[in-house]
Short mmCIF file of C-alpha atoms in Angstrom, two decimals:
data_model
loop_
_atom_site.label_atom_id
_atom_site.label_comp_id
_atom_site.label_asym_id
_atom_site.label_seq_id
_atom_site.Cartn_x
_atom_site.Cartn_y
_atom_site.Cartn_z
CA UNK A 1121 -15.93 45.90 -78.67
CA UNK A 1122 -14.96 42.49 -77.22
CA UNK A 1123 -14.70 41.65 -73.57
CA UNK A 1124 -12.23 39.03 -72.28
CA UNK A 1125 -13.70 36.31 -70.11
CA UNK A 1126 -12.07 35.27 -66.84
CA UNK A 1127 -11.43 31.54 -67.01
CA UNK A 1128 -9.05 31.26 -64.02
CA UNK A 1129 -10.12 29.21 -61.04
CA UNK A 1130 -7.98 31.28 -58.65
CA UNK A 1131 -9.66 34.65 -59.15
CA UNK A 1132 -13.20 35.87 -58.89
CA UNK A 1133 -14.83 38.69 -60.74
CA UNK A 1134 -15.72 41.85 -58.85
CA UNK A 1135 -17.55 45.02 -59.76
CA UNK A 1136 -15.48 47.77 -61.37
CA UNK A 1137 -13.18 49.52 -58.94
CA UNK A 1138 -13.05 46.62 -56.42
CA UNK A 1139 -9.86 44.57 -56.00
CA UNK A 1140 -9.91 40.97 -57.10
CA UNK A 1141 -9.22 38.58 -54.17
CA UNK A 1142 -7.80 35.18 -54.96
CA UNK A 1143 -10.08 32.31 -53.94
CA UNK A 1144 -8.79 30.09 -51.11
CA UNK A 1145 -7.51 26.76 -52.35
CA UNK A 1146 -8.58 23.63 -50.55
CA UNK A 1147 -6.01 22.68 -47.93
CA UNK A 1148 -4.67 26.21 -47.37
CA UNK A 1149 -4.24 27.00 -43.68
CA UNK A 1150 -5.16 30.66 -43.17
CA UNK A 1151 -5.93 30.53 -39.42
CA UNK A 1152 -3.75 30.16 -36.33
CA UNK A 1153 -6.14 27.71 -34.63
CA UNK A 1154 -5.51 23.96 -35.13
CA UNK A 1155 -7.55 22.13 -37.72
CA UNK A 1156 -10.00 19.43 -36.59
CA UNK A 1157 -7.48 16.79 -37.69
CA UNK A 1158 -4.77 18.30 -35.42
CA UNK A 1159 -7.21 18.35 -32.49
CA UNK A 1160 -8.11 14.73 -33.11
CA UNK A 1161 -4.40 13.81 -33.14
CA UNK A 1162 -3.86 15.51 -29.76
CA UNK A 1163 -6.90 13.80 -28.22
CA UNK A 1164 -5.71 10.47 -29.60
CA UNK A 1165 -2.26 11.00 -28.03
CA UNK A 1166 -3.79 11.77 -24.64
CA UNK A 1167 -6.03 8.69 -24.81
CA UNK A 1168 -3.06 6.49 -25.73
CA UNK A 1169 -1.04 7.93 -22.82
CA UNK A 1170 -3.86 7.20 -20.36
CA UNK A 1171 -4.28 3.65 -21.67
CA UNK A 1172 -0.51 3.04 -21.43
CA UNK A 1173 -0.40 4.35 -17.85
CA UNK A 1174 -3.36 2.16 -16.87
CA UNK A 1175 -1.63 -0.84 -18.41
CA UNK A 1176 1.52 -0.12 -16.41
CA UNK A 1177 -0.47 0.07 -13.15
CA UNK A 1178 -2.18 -3.25 -13.89
CA UNK A 1179 1.17 -4.86 -14.71
CA UNK A 1180 2.67 -3.67 -11.40
CA UNK A 1181 -0.34 -5.00 -9.47
CA UNK A 1182 -0.16 -8.38 -11.19
CA UNK A 1183 3.60 -8.85 -11.31
CA UNK A 1184 4.54 -7.07 -8.04
CA UNK A 1185 3.35 -9.82 -5.67
CA UNK A 1186 5.14 -12.43 -7.75
CA UNK A 1187 8.42 -10.49 -7.49
CA UNK A 1188 8.15 -9.73 -3.77
CA UNK A 1189 9.88 -12.21 -1.51
CA UNK A 1190 7.79 -14.86 0.24
CA UNK A 1191 7.39 -14.27 3.99
CA UNK A 1192 10.15 -15.81 6.09
CA UNK A 1193 8.67 -17.09 9.34
CA UNK A 1194 10.66 -17.99 12.45
CA UNK A 1195 8.74 -20.35 14.71
CA UNK A 1196 9.11 -21.08 18.38
CA UNK A 1197 7.26 -21.82 21.58
CA UNK A 1198 6.07 -19.38 24.22
CA UNK A 1199 9.09 -18.16 26.16
CA UNK A 1200 11.54 -18.61 23.26
CA UNK A 1201 13.68 -15.79 21.88
CA UNK A 1202 13.19 -15.29 18.14
CA UNK A 1203 15.00 -12.93 15.78
CA UNK A 1204 13.38 -10.78 13.10
CA UNK A 1205 15.83 -8.50 11.31
CA UNK A 1206 17.89 -6.80 14.02
CA UNK A 1207 15.24 -7.36 16.72
CA UNK A 1208 15.58 -10.22 19.19
CA UNK A 1209 12.25 -10.80 20.91
CA UNK A 1210 11.05 -12.98 23.74
CA UNK A 1211 7.30 -13.58 24.25
CA UNK A 1212 6.11 -15.06 27.53
CA UNK A 1213 3.29 -17.64 27.74
CA UNK A 1214 -0.19 -16.13 27.44
CA UNK A 1215 -1.83 -15.14 30.73
CA UNK A 1216 -5.58 -14.90 31.24
CA UNK A 1217 -6.73 -11.47 32.49
CA UNK A 1218 -9.95 -9.55 32.94
CA UNK A 1219 -10.70 -6.13 31.57
CA UNK A 1220 -13.80 -3.99 32.05
CA UNK A 1221 -15.11 -5.37 28.74
CA UNK A 1222 -14.38 -9.05 29.36
CA UNK A 1223 -11.59 -11.63 29.38
CA UNK A 1224 -8.25 -11.06 27.68
CA UNK A 1225 -5.03 -12.93 27.00
CA UNK A 1226 -1.73 -11.09 27.50
CA UNK A 1227 1.92 -11.82 26.75
CA UNK A 1228 4.95 -9.97 28.07
CA UNK A 1229 7.29 -9.25 25.16
CA UNK A 1230 10.88 -8.05 25.37
CA UNK A 1231 12.65 -6.44 22.42
CA UNK A 1232 16.39 -6.05 22.07
CA UNK A 1233 17.72 -4.12 19.08
CA UNK A 1234 21.01 -5.83 18.22
CA UNK A 1235 21.68 -3.51 15.28
CA UNK A 1236 22.99 0.03 15.13
CA UNK A 1237 20.01 1.80 13.52
CA UNK A 1238 16.69 2.50 15.27
CA UNK A 1239 13.78 0.06 14.85
CA UNK A 1240 10.08 0.94 14.97
CA UNK A 1241 7.89 -0.72 17.60
CA UNK A 1242 4.11 -0.67 17.44
CA UNK A 1243 2.15 -3.16 19.53
CA UNK A 1244 -1.16 -2.07 18.00
CA UNK A 1245 -0.22 -3.02 14.40
CA UNK A 1246 2.68 -5.48 14.67
CA UNK A 1247 1.04 -8.16 16.82
CA UNK A 1248 -1.86 -10.56 16.21
CA UNK A 1249 -3.21 -13.61 18.03
CA UNK A 1250 -4.72 -16.61 16.26
CA UNK A 1251 -7.06 -18.64 18.46
CA UNK A 1252 -7.82 -22.39 18.27
CA UNK A 1253 -10.79 -21.62 15.98
CA UNK A 1254 -8.34 -20.07 13.45
CA UNK A 1255 -9.73 -16.58 14.10
CA UNK A 1256 -7.13 -13.80 14.14
CA UNK A 1257 -7.54 -11.11 16.80
CA UNK A 1258 -5.78 -7.74 16.89
CA UNK A 1259 -4.31 -6.25 20.03
CA UNK A 1260 -6.58 -4.37 22.42
CA UNK A 1261 -5.97 -1.38 24.64
CA UNK A 1262 -7.35 -2.96 27.80
CA UNK A 1263 -6.26 -5.76 30.08
CA UNK A 1264 -2.94 -4.39 31.32
CA UNK A 1265 -1.36 -1.35 32.90
CA UNK A 1266 2.02 -2.06 31.31
CA UNK A 1267 1.26 -1.98 27.56
CA UNK A 1268 4.17 -2.07 25.17
CA UNK A 1269 4.94 1.51 24.16
CA UNK A 1270 5.07 2.50 20.49
CA UNK A 1271 8.07 4.37 19.13
CA UNK A 1272 11.68 3.94 18.04
CA UNK A 1273 14.05 1.55 19.78
CA UNK A 1274 17.65 2.71 19.43
CA UNK A 1275 20.44 0.29 18.54
CA UNK A 1276 21.66 -1.72 21.53
CA UNK A 1277 18.61 -0.84 23.65
CA UNK A 1278 15.97 -3.10 25.25
CA UNK A 1279 12.31 -2.52 26.08
CA UNK A 1280 9.58 -4.64 27.65
CA UNK A 1281 5.79 -4.39 27.73
CA UNK A 1282 2.61 -6.40 27.38
CA UNK A 1283 0.43 -7.07 24.37
CA UNK A 1284 -3.17 -8.08 25.13
CA UNK A 1285 -5.97 -9.51 23.04
CA UNK A 1286 -9.71 -9.86 23.57
CA UNK A 1287 -10.75 -13.39 24.41
CA UNK A 1288 -14.39 -13.69 23.43
CA UNK A 1289 -14.65 -17.16 24.99
CA UNK A 1290 -12.54 -19.16 27.40
CA UNK A 1291 -11.41 -21.34 24.52
CA UNK A 1292 -8.77 -23.95 25.29
CA UNK A 1293 -6.24 -25.15 22.76
CA UNK A 1294 -3.34 -23.96 20.64
CA UNK A 1295 -2.83 -20.22 20.23
CA UNK A 1296 -0.37 -18.59 17.82
CA UNK A 1297 1.14 -15.26 18.86
CA UNK A 1298 2.24 -13.56 15.64
CA UNK A 1299 4.70 -10.71 15.11
CA UNK A 1300 4.41 -9.24 11.60
CA UNK A 1301 5.96 -5.75 11.46
CA UNK A 1302 4.42 -3.05 9.32
CA UNK A 1303 6.27 -2.00 6.19
CA UNK A 1304 8.04 -3.96 3.47
CA UNK A 1305 9.72 -6.54 5.70
CA UNK A 1306 8.96 -10.14 4.72
CA UNK A 1307 10.13 -11.53 8.07
CA UNK A 1308 7.70 -12.86 10.66
CA UNK A 1309 7.83 -14.58 14.04
CA UNK A 1310 5.27 -16.95 15.54
CA UNK A 1311 5.15 -18.31 19.10
CA UNK A 1312 2.97 -21.36 19.79
CA UNK A 1313 1.25 -21.56 23.17
CA UNK A 1314 -1.16 -24.06 24.70
CA UNK A 1315 -3.84 -22.38 26.82
CA UNK A 1316 -6.30 -24.20 29.12
#
């Protein structure tokens, strides 16, 4: 009695009574989970997205300053009225004062909003003083009882108050009182004053 031999590559022999299961061919996808190649493709896509986003951020940081307008500065002398946007401001000559922590220099500033929309006012962040040694000093809280109030100035309204700066030494010479509002405005105002 002759027995036939199984020469197929797609079937495997099994003991009598057991079903013959076809062998899995290379490349067949029999599972629902992604293959290692699919996972690698997803990881690669995420990495490329992160690199592209980082490149965009760097481009904005490098190109942004070049596209932003150069500051426009209006210059005058102490006592002059200068205009920045819809604010007309007058800054008096600097006056020497004393606070409990030492000498200060103060200027009385008057704002008039000549526009129709409100304008923000903030003496603490909008004003600086540059002394004859080219050192820039921020406003202080001491030296006056009539500090310029922070808030919104409505269109057509006027407000007055003082801005004061620490004076570490009784230095004589040219001082620059600088108004540089917070935000995206490129407009500035500078008053020159001779002290001492």
